């Protein structure tokens, strides 16, 4: 099995990194590793929708699971492998109250033995990598020793790849949004972790806004994971393959990306989907370009209307350059 390229990945973001956004991202980079939104084991096992659906073009694609029930995680891991996912990632980083009440997310950092058991159970039934995304600590348990004890325990279950959000999480008193902004970033701690455990694949997440920053992190680490910047300014992905992965090929223009995306949107509309289900992911495509506010505004004001079609996108682009 060919190892996954972890040089650059897009963070799992609830309500943002759905299959439409992921398709758009893949148009711009063949090499980046995509992650689904976090999906709970309960949704997959008991939900009425197909929570494992994706477009074949999205590969390589990782499923991020939320849960702590060993049996349920094993069921979901087996299903994910059967459906063709390339990786399963366990969420040990989300600090929201709802997630904590379900005993998963960042609060699991307090239970490394349980996380190890979960990883072991998933690896036993799935022949694809099982990885863990975590924080550098929680609440007052934020020493380097706390982090290394967690990593070592989980490593011993067979997990050899970790994505580290370089902030600790406050489980009480801060919202998920505040937990992405208020606890200070500590990149050096993640660098130290890689130095002490060189055999592990260590990727870094948190506050990364440019490809230049990515290059800096990649001098010390195996991968970078970018979240909000990759969503709000998706065109940053257009040079991933060239700048970070050393692949010589032309960089697609924004209009070329748009042209390649149109058939996908048309297929979605023909199947009864709504235009704004997709265009909400495209409002940042022209960020930094002249007329980008005109683009955003026209799409925001018109894509949600009943019967809206491709003409809304075409008109938005015309308005930008007129």
PDB file of C-alpha atoms in Angstrom:
ATOM      1  CA  UNK A   1       0.000   0.000   0.000  1.00  0.00           C
ATOM      2  CA  UNK A   2       1.445   3.356  -1.080  1.00  0.00           C
ATOM      3  CA  UNK A   3       2.084   5.623   1.934  1.00  0.00           C
ATOM      4  CA  UNK A   4      -0.132   8.695   2.110  1.00  0.00           C
ATOM      5  CA  UNK A   5       1.475  12.019   1.341  1.00  0.00           C
ATOM      6  CA  UNK A   6       0.945  14.035   4.534  1.00  0.00           C
ATOM      7  CA  UNK A   7       2.867  17.121   3.398  1.00  0.00           C
ATOM      8  CA  UNK A   8      -0.294  19.250   3.295  1.00  0.00           C
ATOM      9  CA  UNK A   9      -3.770  18.425   4.530  1.00  0.00           C
ATOM     10  CA  UNK A  10      -6.978  20.348   5.089  1.00  0.00           C
ATOM     11  CA  UNK A  11      -8.371  20.228   8.609  1.00  0.00           C
ATOM     12  CA  UNK A  12     -11.745  18.623   9.282  1.00  0.00           C
ATOM     13  CA  UNK A  13     -14.173  21.501   9.878  1.00  0.00           C
ATOM     14  CA  UNK A  14     -17.794  20.947  10.835  1.00  0.00           C
ATOM     15  CA  UNK A  15     -20.245  22.351   8.250  1.00  0.00           C
ATOM     16  CA  UNK A  16     -17.354  23.465   6.055  1.00  0.00           C
ATOM     17  CA  UNK A  17     -15.346  20.529   4.690  1.00  0.00           C
ATOM     18  CA  UNK A  18     -18.270  18.680   3.131  1.00  0.00           C
ATOM     19  CA  UNK A  19     -18.019  16.737  -0.123  1.00  0.00           C
ATOM     20  CA  UNK A  20     -18.649  19.841  -2.275  1.00  0.00           C
ATOM     21  CA  UNK A  21     -15.803  21.821  -0.724  1.00  0.00           C
ATOM     22  CA  UNK A  22     -13.526  18.798  -0.891  1.00  0.00           C
ATOM     23  CA  UNK A  23     -14.219  18.389  -4.619  1.00  0.00           C
ATOM     24  CA  UNK A  24     -13.313  22.045  -5.162  1.00  0.00           C
ATOM     25  CA  UNK A  25     -10.096  21.624  -3.176  1.00  0.00           C
ATOM     26  CA  UNK A  26      -9.118  18.541  -5.175  1.00  0.00           C
ATOM     27  CA  UNK A  27      -9.437  20.479  -8.452  1.00  0.00           C
ATOM     28  CA  UNK A  28      -6.550  22.659  -7.295  1.00  0.00           C
ATOM     29  CA  UNK A  29      -4.223  20.026  -5.831  1.00  0.00           C
ATOM     30  CA  UNK A  30      -3.727  16.360  -6.630  1.00  0.00           C
ATOM     31  CA  UNK A  31      -1.396  15.848  -3.667  1.00  0.00           C
ATOM     32  CA  UNK A  32      -3.129  17.330  -0.631  1.00  0.00           C
ATOM     33  CA  UNK A  33      -4.782  14.985   1.856  1.00  0.00           C
ATOM     34  CA  UNK A  34      -8.461  15.717   2.465  1.00  0.00           C
ATOM     35  CA  UNK A  35     -10.359  15.085   5.700  1.00  0.00           C
ATOM     36  CA  UNK A  36     -14.095  14.802   6.155  1.00  0.00           C
ATOM     37  CA  UNK A  37     -15.941  16.796   8.749  1.00  0.00           C
ATOM     38  CA  UNK A  38     -15.941  14.970  12.063  1.00  0.00           C
ATOM     39  CA  UNK A  39     -18.612  12.250  11.908  1.00  0.00           C
ATOM     40  CA  UNK A  40     -19.771  10.599  15.107  1.00  0.00           C
ATOM     41  CA  UNK A  41     -20.027   6.845  15.392  1.00  0.00           C
ATOM     42  CA  UNK A  42     -23.671   7.298  16.403  1.00  0.00           C
ATOM     43  CA  UNK A  43     -24.476   9.121  13.167  1.00  0.00           C
ATOM     44  CA  UNK A  44     -22.894   6.392  11.034  1.00  0.00           C
ATOM     45  CA  UNK A  45     -24.473   3.483  12.923  1.00  0.00           C
ATOM     46  CA  UNK A  46     -27.890   4.944  13.731  1.00  0.00           C
ATOM     47  CA  UNK A  47     -28.317   7.951  11.419  1.00  0.00           C
ATOM     48  CA  UNK A  48     -30.780   7.979   8.547  1.00  0.00           C
ATOM     49  CA  UNK A  49     -28.421   9.515   5.977  1.00  0.00           C
ATOM     50  CA  UNK A  50     -25.311   8.098   4.353  1.00  0.00           C
ATOM     51  CA  UNK A  51     -22.619   9.756   6.435  1.00  0.00           C
ATOM     52  CA  UNK A  52     -19.838   7.993   4.549  1.00  0.00           C
ATOM     53  CA  UNK A  53     -20.740   9.293   1.070  1.00  0.00           C
ATOM     54  CA  UNK A  54     -18.051  11.060  -0.945  1.00  0.00           C
ATOM     55  CA  UNK A  55     -16.965  11.703  -4.536  1.00  0.00           C
ATOM     56  CA  UNK A  56     -14.408   9.260  -5.940  1.00  0.00           C
ATOM     57  CA  UNK A  57     -12.358  12.222  -7.160  1.00  0.00           C
ATOM     58  CA  UNK A  58     -11.633  13.212  -3.545  1.00  0.00           C
ATOM     59  CA  UNK A  59      -8.983  10.528  -2.957  1.00  0.00           C
ATOM     60  CA  UNK A  60      -6.762  10.527  -0.987  1.00  0.00           C
ATOM     61  CA  UNK A  61      -9.431  11.035   1.676  1.00  0.00           C
ATOM     62  CA  UNK A  62      -9.470  10.454   5.431  1.00  0.00           C
ATOM     63  CA  UNK A  63     -12.562   9.944   7.556  1.00  0.00           C
ATOM     64  CA  UNK A  64     -12.463  11.719  10.897  1.00  0.00           C
ATOM     65  CA  UNK A  65     -14.401   9.848  13.554  1.00  0.00           C
ATOM     66  CA  UNK A  66     -15.753  11.147  16.840  1.00  0.00           C
ATOM     67  CA  UNK A  67     -16.388   8.594  19.558  1.00  0.00           C
ATOM     68  CA  UNK A  68     -14.894   6.610  22.429  1.00  0.00           C
ATOM     69  CA  UNK A  69     -16.891   3.386  22.382  1.00  0.00           C
ATOM     70  CA  UNK A  70     -14.387   0.780  21.264  1.00  0.00           C
ATOM     71  CA  UNK A  71     -16.989  -1.503  19.698  1.00  0.00           C
ATOM     72  CA  UNK A  72     -18.701   1.302  17.777  1.00  0.00           C
ATOM     73  CA  UNK A  73     -15.424   2.726  16.499  1.00  0.00           C
ATOM     74  CA  UNK A  74     -14.434  -0.709  15.212  1.00  0.00           C
ATOM     75  CA  UNK A  75     -17.743  -1.030  13.346  1.00  0.00           C
ATOM     76  CA  UNK A  76     -17.258   2.381  11.732  1.00  0.00           C
ATOM     77  CA  UNK A  77     -13.628   1.729  10.880  1.00  0.00           C
ATOM     78  CA  UNK A  78     -14.547  -1.499   9.110  1.00  0.00           C
ATOM     79  CA  UNK A  79     -17.294   0.289   7.160  1.00  0.00           C
ATOM     80  CA  UNK A  80     -14.924   3.113   6.210  1.00  0.00           C
ATOM     81  CA  UNK A  81     -12.294   0.700   4.924  1.00  0.00           C
ATOM     82  CA  UNK A  82     -14.929  -1.173   2.923  1.00  0.00           C
ATOM     83  CA  UNK A  83     -16.120   2.105   1.406  1.00  0.00           C
ATOM     84  CA  UNK A  84     -12.628   2.904   0.199  1.00  0.00           C
ATOM     85  CA  UNK A  85     -11.407   5.594   2.586  1.00  0.00           C
ATOM     86  CA  UNK A  86      -7.638   6.013   2.702  1.00  0.00           C
ATOM     87  CA  UNK A  87      -7.281   6.753   6.425  1.00  0.00           C
ATOM     88  CA  UNK A  88      -9.284   6.872   9.645  1.00  0.00           C
ATOM     89  CA  UNK A  89      -8.550   9.703  12.049  1.00  0.00           C
ATOM     90  CA  UNK A  90      -9.746   9.791  15.651  1.00  0.00           C
ATOM     91  CA  UNK A  91     -10.752  13.200  17.002  1.00  0.00           C
ATOM     92  CA  UNK A  92      -9.010  13.900  20.308  1.00  0.00           C
ATOM     93  CA  UNK A  93      -8.998  17.660  19.835  1.00  0.00           C
ATOM     94  CA  UNK A  94     -12.514  19.095  19.709  1.00  0.00           C
ATOM     95  CA  UNK A  95     -13.341  20.932  22.969  1.00  0.00           C
ATOM     96  CA  UNK A  96     -17.075  21.629  22.562  1.00  0.00           C
ATOM     97  CA  UNK A  97     -19.492  20.841  25.396  1.00  0.00           C
ATOM     98  CA  UNK A  98     -21.568  18.619  23.122  1.00  0.00           C
ATOM     99  CA  UNK A  99     -18.529  16.551  22.215  1.00  0.00           C
ATOM    100  CA  UNK A 100     -17.419  16.270  25.851  1.00  0.00           C
ATOM    101  CA  UNK A 101     -20.856  15.072  26.911  1.00  0.00           C
ATOM    102  CA  UNK A 102     -20.407  12.235  24.421  1.00  0.00           C
ATOM    103  CA  UNK A 103     -17.011  11.488  25.995  1.00  0.00           C
ATOM    104  CA  UNK A 104     -14.926  12.172  22.948  1.00  0.00           C
ATOM    105  CA  UNK A 105     -12.833  14.962  21.516  1.00  0.00           C
ATOM    106  CA  UNK A 106     -10.186  16.768  23.578  1.00  0.00           C
ATOM    107  CA  UNK A 107     -11.362  15.333  26.908  1.00  0.00           C
ATOM    108  CA  UNK A 108      -9.968  11.970  25.757  1.00  0.00           C
ATOM    109  CA  UNK A 109      -6.460  13.308  26.315  1.00  0.00           C
ATOM    110  CA  UNK A 110      -7.118  12.442  29.970  1.00  0.00           C
ATOM    111  CA  UNK A 111      -7.650   8.805  28.981  1.00  0.00           C
ATOM    112  CA  UNK A 112      -4.690   7.759  26.807  1.00  0.00           C
ATOM    113  CA  UNK A 113      -5.235   4.064  27.601  1.00  0.00           C
ATOM    114  CA  UNK A 114      -8.774   4.292  26.225  1.00  0.00           C
ATOM    115  CA  UNK A 115      -7.556   6.101  23.097  1.00  0.00           C
ATOM    116  CA  UNK A 116      -4.955   3.366  22.613  1.00  0.00           C
ATOM    117  CA  UNK A 117      -7.655   0.713  22.978  1.00  0.00           C
ATOM    118  CA  UNK A 118      -9.815   2.516  20.402  1.00  0.00           C
ATOM    119  CA  UNK A 119      -6.934   2.768  17.933  1.00  0.00           C
ATOM    120  CA  UNK A 120      -6.037  -0.874  18.423  1.00  0.00           C
ATOM    121  CA  UNK A 121      -9.630  -1.976  17.808  1.00  0.00           C
ATOM    122  CA  UNK A 122      -9.881   0.053  14.607  1.00  0.00           C
ATOM    123  CA  UNK A 123      -6.531  -1.188  13.306  1.00  0.00           C
ATOM    124  CA  UNK A 124      -7.651  -4.767  13.912  1.00  0.00           C
ATOM    125  CA  UNK A 125     -10.550  -4.480  11.449  1.00  0.00           C
ATOM    126  CA  UNK A 126      -9.272  -1.944   8.883  1.00  0.00           C
ATOM    127  CA  UNK A 127      -6.256  -2.329   6.619  1.00  0.00           C
ATOM    128  CA  UNK A 128      -5.783   1.433   6.284  1.00  0.00           C
ATOM    129  CA  UNK A 129      -3.853   3.843   8.545  1.00  0.00           C
ATOM    130  CA  UNK A 130      -5.472   4.910  11.820  1.00  0.00           C
ATOM    131  CA  UNK A 131      -4.230   8.290  13.027  1.00  0.00           C
ATOM    132  CA  UNK A 132      -5.007  10.668  15.890  1.00  0.00           C
ATOM    133  CA  UNK A 133      -5.578  14.432  15.882  1.00  0.00           C
ATOM    134  CA  UNK A 134      -5.018  15.973  19.278  1.00  0.00           C
ATOM    135  CA  UNK A 135      -4.040  19.106  21.207  1.00  0.00           C
ATOM    136  CA  UNK A 136      -0.823  19.786  23.137  1.00  0.00           C
ATOM    137  CA  UNK A 137      -2.762  19.630  26.422  1.00  0.00           C
ATOM    138  CA  UNK A 138      -6.023  20.361  28.213  1.00  0.00           C
ATOM    139  CA  UNK A 139      -6.832  22.771  31.050  1.00  0.00           C
ATOM    140  CA  UNK A 140      -3.964  22.725  33.570  1.00  0.00           C
ATOM    141  CA  UNK A 141      -2.637  19.453  32.185  1.00  0.00           C
ATOM    142  CA  UNK A 142      -0.417  21.104  29.645  1.00  0.00           C
ATOM    143  CA  UNK A 143       3.109  19.993  30.484  1.00  0.00           C
ATOM    144  CA  UNK A 144       5.340  18.457  27.824  1.00  0.00           C
ATOM    145  CA  UNK A 145       5.387  15.300  29.948  1.00  0.00           C
ATOM    146  CA  UNK A 146       1.586  15.082  29.766  1.00  0.00           C
ATOM    147  CA  UNK A 147       1.753  15.282  25.964  1.00  0.00           C
ATOM    148  CA  UNK A 148       4.524  12.695  25.627  1.00  0.00           C
ATOM    149  CA  UNK A 149       2.787  10.254  27.958  1.00  0.00           C
ATOM    150  CA  UNK A 150      -0.320  10.498  25.779  1.00  0.00           C
ATOM    151  CA  UNK A 151       1.638  10.084  22.534  1.00  0.00           C
ATOM    152  CA  UNK A 152       3.688   7.153  23.822  1.00  0.00           C
ATOM    153  CA  UNK A 153       0.623   5.281  25.091  1.00  0.00           C
ATOM    154  CA  UNK A 154      -1.208   5.711  21.794  1.00  0.00           C
ATOM    155  CA  UNK A 155       1.927   4.943  19.773  1.00  0.00           C
ATOM    156  CA  UNK A 156       2.207   1.597  21.535  1.00  0.00           C
ATOM    157  CA  UNK A 157      -1.206   0.652  20.129  1.00  0.00           C
ATOM    158  CA  UNK A 158       0.248   0.915  16.620  1.00  0.00           C
ATOM    159  CA  UNK A 159      -0.528   4.530  15.756  1.00  0.00           C
ATOM    160  CA  UNK A 160       2.460   6.087  14.001  1.00  0.00           C
ATOM    161  CA  UNK A 161       0.960   9.359  12.724  1.00  0.00           C
ATOM    162  CA  UNK A 162      -0.281  12.260  14.845  1.00  0.00           C
ATOM    163  CA  UNK A 163      -1.689  15.642  13.879  1.00  0.00           C
ATOM    164  CA  UNK A 164      -1.035  18.117  16.680  1.00  0.00           C
ATOM    165  CA  UNK A 165      -3.064  21.296  17.075  1.00  0.00           C
ATOM    166  CA  UNK A 166      -0.393  23.466  18.680  1.00  0.00           C
ATOM    167  CA  UNK A 167      -2.709  24.921  21.337  1.00  0.00           C
ATOM    168  CA  UNK A 168      -4.060  23.415  24.495  1.00  0.00           C
ATOM    169  CA  UNK A 169      -7.839  23.266  24.946  1.00  0.00           C
ATOM    170  CA  UNK A 170      -9.818  24.692  27.835  1.00  0.00           C
ATOM    171  CA  UNK A 171     -12.653  22.253  28.398  1.00  0.00           C
ATOM    172  CA  UNK A 172     -14.637  24.740  30.482  1.00  0.00           C
ATOM    173  CA  UNK A 173     -15.120  28.452  29.979  1.00  0.00           C
ATOM    174  CA  UNK A 174     -14.163  28.825  26.318  1.00  0.00           C
ATOM    175  CA  UNK A 175     -16.270  28.176  23.219  1.00  0.00           C
ATOM    176  CA  UNK A 176     -14.854  26.047  20.381  1.00  0.00           C
ATOM    177  CA  UNK A 177     -14.197  29.275  18.448  1.00  0.00           C
ATOM    178  CA  UNK A 178     -12.361  30.816  21.414  1.00  0.00           C
ATOM    179  CA  UNK A 179     -10.387  27.585  21.816  1.00  0.00           C
ATOM    180  CA  UNK A 180      -9.080  28.108  18.278  1.00  0.00           C
ATOM    181  CA  UNK A 181      -7.885  31.620  19.084  1.00  0.00           C
ATOM    182  CA  UNK A 182      -7.250  32.312  22.796  1.00  0.00           C
ATOM    183  CA  UNK A 183      -4.880  29.577  24.026  1.00  0.00           C
ATOM    184  CA  UNK A 184      -1.440  30.602  22.720  1.00  0.00           C
ATOM    185  CA  UNK A 185       0.202  28.672  19.926  1.00  0.00           C
ATOM    186  CA  UNK A 186       3.288  26.681  20.890  1.00  0.00           C
ATOM    187  CA  UNK A 187       4.894  25.451  17.680  1.00  0.00           C
ATOM    188  CA  UNK A 188       8.185  24.734  19.452  1.00  0.00           C
ATOM    189  CA  UNK A 189       6.524  22.061  21.558  1.00  0.00           C
ATOM    190  CA  UNK A 190       5.425  20.223  18.414  1.00  0.00           C
ATOM    191  CA  UNK A 191       8.932  20.557  16.957  1.00  0.00           C
ATOM    192  CA  UNK A 192      10.338  19.109  20.175  1.00  0.00           C
ATOM    193  CA  UNK A 193       7.921  16.188  19.961  1.00  0.00           C
ATOM    194  CA  UNK A 194       9.158  15.349  16.475  1.00  0.00           C
ATOM    195  CA  UNK A 195      12.766  15.635  17.640  1.00  0.00           C
ATOM    196  CA  UNK A 196      12.143  13.215  20.501  1.00  0.00           C
ATOM    197  CA  UNK A 197      10.076  10.759  18.420  1.00  0.00           C
ATOM    198  CA  UNK A 198      11.617  10.902  14.938  1.00  0.00           C
ATOM    199  CA  UNK A 199      10.049   7.569  13.968  1.00  0.00           C
ATOM    200  CA  UNK A 200       6.547   9.085  14.188  1.00  0.00           C
ATOM    201  CA  UNK A 201       4.860  11.140  11.489  1.00  0.00           C
ATOM    202  CA  UNK A 202       4.053  14.479  13.122  1.00  0.00           C
ATOM    203  CA  UNK A 203       1.914  17.101  11.389  1.00  0.00           C
ATOM    204  CA  UNK A 204       1.167  20.525  12.821  1.00  0.00           C
ATOM    205  CA  UNK A 205      -2.117  22.450  12.865  1.00  0.00           C
ATOM    206  CA  UNK A 206      -3.145  25.855  14.174  1.00  0.00           C
ATOM    207  CA  UNK A 207      -2.861  29.439  12.943  1.00  0.00           C
ATOM    208  CA  UNK A 208      -1.104  28.662   9.643  1.00  0.00           C
ATOM    209  CA  UNK A 209      -1.996  31.223   6.983  1.00  0.00           C
ATOM    210  CA  UNK A 210       0.432  30.957   4.062  1.00  0.00           C
ATOM    211  CA  UNK A 211       2.518  28.558   2.003  1.00  0.00           C
ATOM    212  CA  UNK A 212       5.635  30.322   3.271  1.00  0.00           C
ATOM    213  CA  UNK A 213       4.665  29.410   6.834  1.00  0.00           C
ATOM    214  CA  UNK A 214       4.032  25.851   5.651  1.00  0.00           C
ATOM    215  CA  UNK A 215       7.547  25.679   4.216  1.00  0.00           C
ATOM    216  CA  UNK A 216       9.004  26.802   7.544  1.00  0.00           C
ATOM    217  CA  UNK A 217       7.113  24.111   9.471  1.00  0.00           C
ATOM    218  CA  UNK A 218       8.087  21.464   6.919  1.00  0.00           C
ATOM    219  CA  UNK A 219      11.776  22.000   7.665  1.00  0.00           C
ATOM    220  CA  UNK A 220      11.097  20.435  11.077  1.00  0.00           C
ATOM    221  CA  UNK A 221       7.953  18.318  10.628  1.00  0.00           C
ATOM    222  CA  UNK A 222       6.374  15.775   8.302  1.00  0.00           C
ATOM    223  CA  UNK A 223       3.235  17.709   7.460  1.00  0.00           C
ATOM    224  CA  UNK A 224       1.090  20.782   7.912  1.00  0.00           C
ATOM    225  CA  UNK A 225      -2.671  20.865   8.316  1.00  0.00           C
ATOM    226  CA  UNK A 226      -4.471  24.100   7.468  1.00  0.00           C
ATOM    227  CA  UNK A 227      -8.066  24.869   8.380  1.00  0.00           C
ATOM    228  CA  UNK A 228      -9.744  28.249   8.158  1.00  0.00           C
ATOM    229  CA  UNK A 229      -7.288  29.818   5.715  1.00  0.00           C
ATOM    230  CA  UNK A 230      -7.733  26.947   3.258  1.00  0.00           C
ATOM    231  CA  UNK A 231     -11.488  27.452   3.443  1.00  0.00           C
ATOM    232  CA  UNK A 232     -11.742  31.235   3.386  1.00  0.00           C
ATOM    233  CA  UNK A 233      -8.995  31.618   0.784  1.00  0.00           C
ATOM    234  CA  UNK A 234      -9.247  28.354  -1.164  1.00  0.00           C
ATOM    235  CA  UNK A 235      -7.061  29.518  -4.044  1.00  0.00           C
ATOM    236  CA  UNK A 236      -4.027  29.127  -1.767  1.00  0.00           C
ATOM    237  CA  UNK A 237      -4.367  25.427  -2.634  1.00  0.00           C
ATOM    238  CA  UNK A 238      -3.583  26.026  -6.311  1.00  0.00           C
ATOM    239  CA  UNK A 239       0.192  26.009  -5.703  1.00  0.00           C
ATOM    240  CA  UNK A 240       0.452  23.224  -3.105  1.00  0.00           C
ATOM    241  CA  UNK A 241       1.691  20.640  -5.597  1.00  0.00           C
ATOM    242  CA  UNK A 242       4.298  22.965  -7.084  1.00  0.00           C
ATOM    243  CA  UNK A 243       5.576  24.783  -3.985  1.00  0.00           C
ATOM    244  CA  UNK A 244       5.340  22.096  -1.309  1.00  0.00           C
ATOM    245  CA  UNK A 245       5.481  18.823  -3.222  1.00  0.00           C
ATOM    246  CA  UNK A 246       8.013  19.728  -5.917  1.00  0.00           C
ATOM    247  CA  UNK A 247       5.784  18.800  -8.857  1.00  0.00           C
ATOM    248  CA  UNK A 248       6.329  20.668 -12.103  1.00  0.00           C
ATOM    249  CA  UNK A 249       3.005  21.509 -13.716  1.00  0.00           C
ATOM    250  CA  UNK A 250       1.111  24.681 -14.617  1.00  0.00           C
ATOM    251  CA  UNK A 251      -0.754  26.521 -11.868  1.00  0.00           C
ATOM    252  CA  UNK A 252      -4.458  26.725 -12.641  1.00  0.00           C
ATOM    253  CA  UNK A 253      -5.932  30.208 -12.808  1.00  0.00           C
ATOM    254  CA  UNK A 254      -8.991  31.021 -10.736  1.00  0.00           C
ATOM    255  CA  UNK A 255     -11.098  31.038 -13.894  1.00  0.00           C
ATOM    256  CA  UNK A 256      -9.729  27.650 -14.902  1.00  0.00           C
ATOM    257  CA  UNK A 257     -10.704  26.272 -11.470  1.00  0.00           C
ATOM    258  CA  UNK A 258     -14.174  27.724 -11.940  1.00  0.00           C
ATOM    259  CA  UNK A 259     -14.473  26.211 -15.412  1.00  0.00           C
ATOM    260  CA  UNK A 260     -13.514  22.765 -14.102  1.00  0.00           C
ATOM    261  CA  UNK A 261     -16.012  23.077 -11.233  1.00  0.00           C
ATOM    262  CA  UNK A 262     -19.025  24.011 -13.410  1.00  0.00           C
ATOM    263  CA  UNK A 263     -19.839  20.449 -14.628  1.00  0.00           C
ATOM    264  CA  UNK A 264     -19.873  19.226 -11.018  1.00  0.00           C
ATOM    265  CA  UNK A 265     -22.267  22.020 -10.046  1.00  0.00           C
ATOM    266  CA  UNK A 266     -24.519  21.276 -13.015  1.00  0.00           C
ATOM    267  CA  UNK A 267     -24.668  17.604 -12.048  1.00  0.00           C
ATOM    268  CA  UNK A 268     -25.609  18.604  -8.488  1.00  0.00           C
ATOM    269  CA  UNK A 269     -28.417  20.841  -9.770  1.00  0.00           C
ATOM    270  CA  UNK A 270     -29.710  18.162 -12.140  1.00  0.00           C
ATOM    271  CA  UNK A 271     -29.946  15.780  -9.182  1.00  0.00           C
ATOM    272  CA  UNK A 272     -32.195  18.262  -7.379  1.00  0.00           C
ATOM    273  CA  UNK A 273     -29.565  19.972  -5.268  1.00  0.00           C
ATOM    274  CA  UNK A 274     -29.569  23.680  -4.491  1.00  0.00           C
ATOM    275  CA  UNK A 275     -26.975  26.063  -5.885  1.00  0.00           C
ATOM    276  CA  UNK A 276     -26.097  27.624  -2.535  1.00  0.00           C
ATOM    277  CA  UNK A 277     -25.132  24.227  -1.116  1.00  0.00           C
ATOM    278  CA  UNK A 278     -22.040  24.572  -3.316  1.00  0.00           C
ATOM    279  CA  UNK A 279     -21.535  28.299  -3.829  1.00  0.00           C
ATOM    280  CA  UNK A 280     -21.161  28.919  -0.085  1.00  0.00           C
ATOM    281  CA  UNK A 281     -17.773  27.227  -0.442  1.00  0.00           C
ATOM    282  CA  UNK A 282     -16.748  29.440  -3.386  1.00  0.00           C
ATOM    283  CA  UNK A 283     -17.197  32.936  -2.000  1.00  0.00           C
ATOM    284  CA  UNK A 284     -13.479  33.207  -1.153  1.00  0.00           C
ATOM    285  CA  UNK A 285     -12.202  31.937  -4.521  1.00  0.00           C
ATOM    286  CA  UNK A 286     -11.307  35.442  -5.728  1.00  0.00           C
ATOM    287  CA  UNK A 287     -10.058  36.741  -2.376  1.00  0.00           C
ATOM    288  CA  UNK A 288      -7.453  39.451  -2.906  1.00  0.00           C
ATOM    289  CA  UNK A 289      -8.525  40.085  -6.496  1.00  0.00           C
ATOM    290  CA  UNK A 290     -10.119  43.307  -7.737  1.00  0.00           C
ATOM    291  CA  UNK A 291     -13.906  42.961  -7.514  1.00  0.00           C
ATOM    292  CA  UNK A 292     -13.844  40.083  -5.041  1.00  0.00           C
ATOM    293  CA  UNK A 293     -16.416  41.817  -2.818  1.00  0.00           C
ATOM    294  CA  UNK A 294     -18.745  42.140  -5.815  1.00  0.00           C
ATOM    295  CA  UNK A 295     -18.349  38.397  -6.442  1.00  0.00           C
ATOM    296  CA  UNK A 296     -19.111  37.502  -2.830  1.00  0.00           C
ATOM    297  CA  UNK A 297     -22.076  39.816  -2.546  1.00  0.00           C
ATOM    298  CA  UNK A 298     -23.777  38.757  -5.781  1.00  0.00           C
ATOM    299  CA  UNK A 299     -23.469  35.072  -4.957  1.00  0.00           C
ATOM    300  CA  UNK A 300     -24.620  35.592  -1.360  1.00  0.00           C
ATOM    301  CA  UNK A 301     -27.657  37.546  -2.481  1.00  0.00           C
ATOM    302  CA  UNK A 302     -28.741  35.282  -5.334  1.00  0.00           C
ATOM    303  CA  UNK A 303     -27.530  31.677  -5.005  1.00  0.00           C
ATOM    304  CA  UNK A 304     -30.097  30.792  -2.316  1.00  0.00           C
ATOM    305  CA  UNK A 305     -33.097  31.786  -4.452  1.00  0.00           C
ATOM    306  CA  UNK A 306     -35.316  28.940  -5.719  1.00  0.00           C
ATOM    307  CA  UNK A 307     -34.342  27.857  -9.218  1.00  0.00           C
ATOM    308  CA  UNK A 308     -30.933  29.544  -9.146  1.00  0.00           C
ATOM    309  CA  UNK A 309     -28.511  28.012 -11.611  1.00  0.00           C
ATOM    310  CA  UNK A 310     -25.109  28.427 -13.217  1.00  0.00           C
ATOM    311  CA  UNK A 311     -26.130  31.839 -14.526  1.00  0.00           C
ATOM    312  CA  UNK A 312     -25.694  33.250 -11.012  1.00  0.00           C
ATOM    313  CA  UNK A 313     -22.014  32.277 -11.029  1.00  0.00           C
ATOM    314  CA  UNK A 314     -21.522  33.574 -14.548  1.00  0.00           C
ATOM    315  CA  UNK A 315     -23.163  36.902 -13.721  1.00  0.00           C
ATOM    316  CA  UNK A 316     -21.131  37.265 -10.525  1.00  0.00           C
ATOM    317  CA  UNK A 317     -17.937  36.853 -12.547  1.00  0.00           C
ATOM    318  CA  UNK A 318     -19.106  39.336 -15.205  1.00  0.00           C
ATOM    319  CA  UNK A 319     -19.952  41.878 -12.524  1.00  0.00           C
ATOM    320  CA  UNK A 320     -16.409  41.577 -11.155  1.00  0.00           C
ATOM    321  CA  UNK A 321     -14.752  42.560 -14.398  1.00  0.00           C
ATOM    322  CA  UNK A 322     -17.272  45.037 -15.786  1.00  0.00           C
TER     323      UNK A 322
END
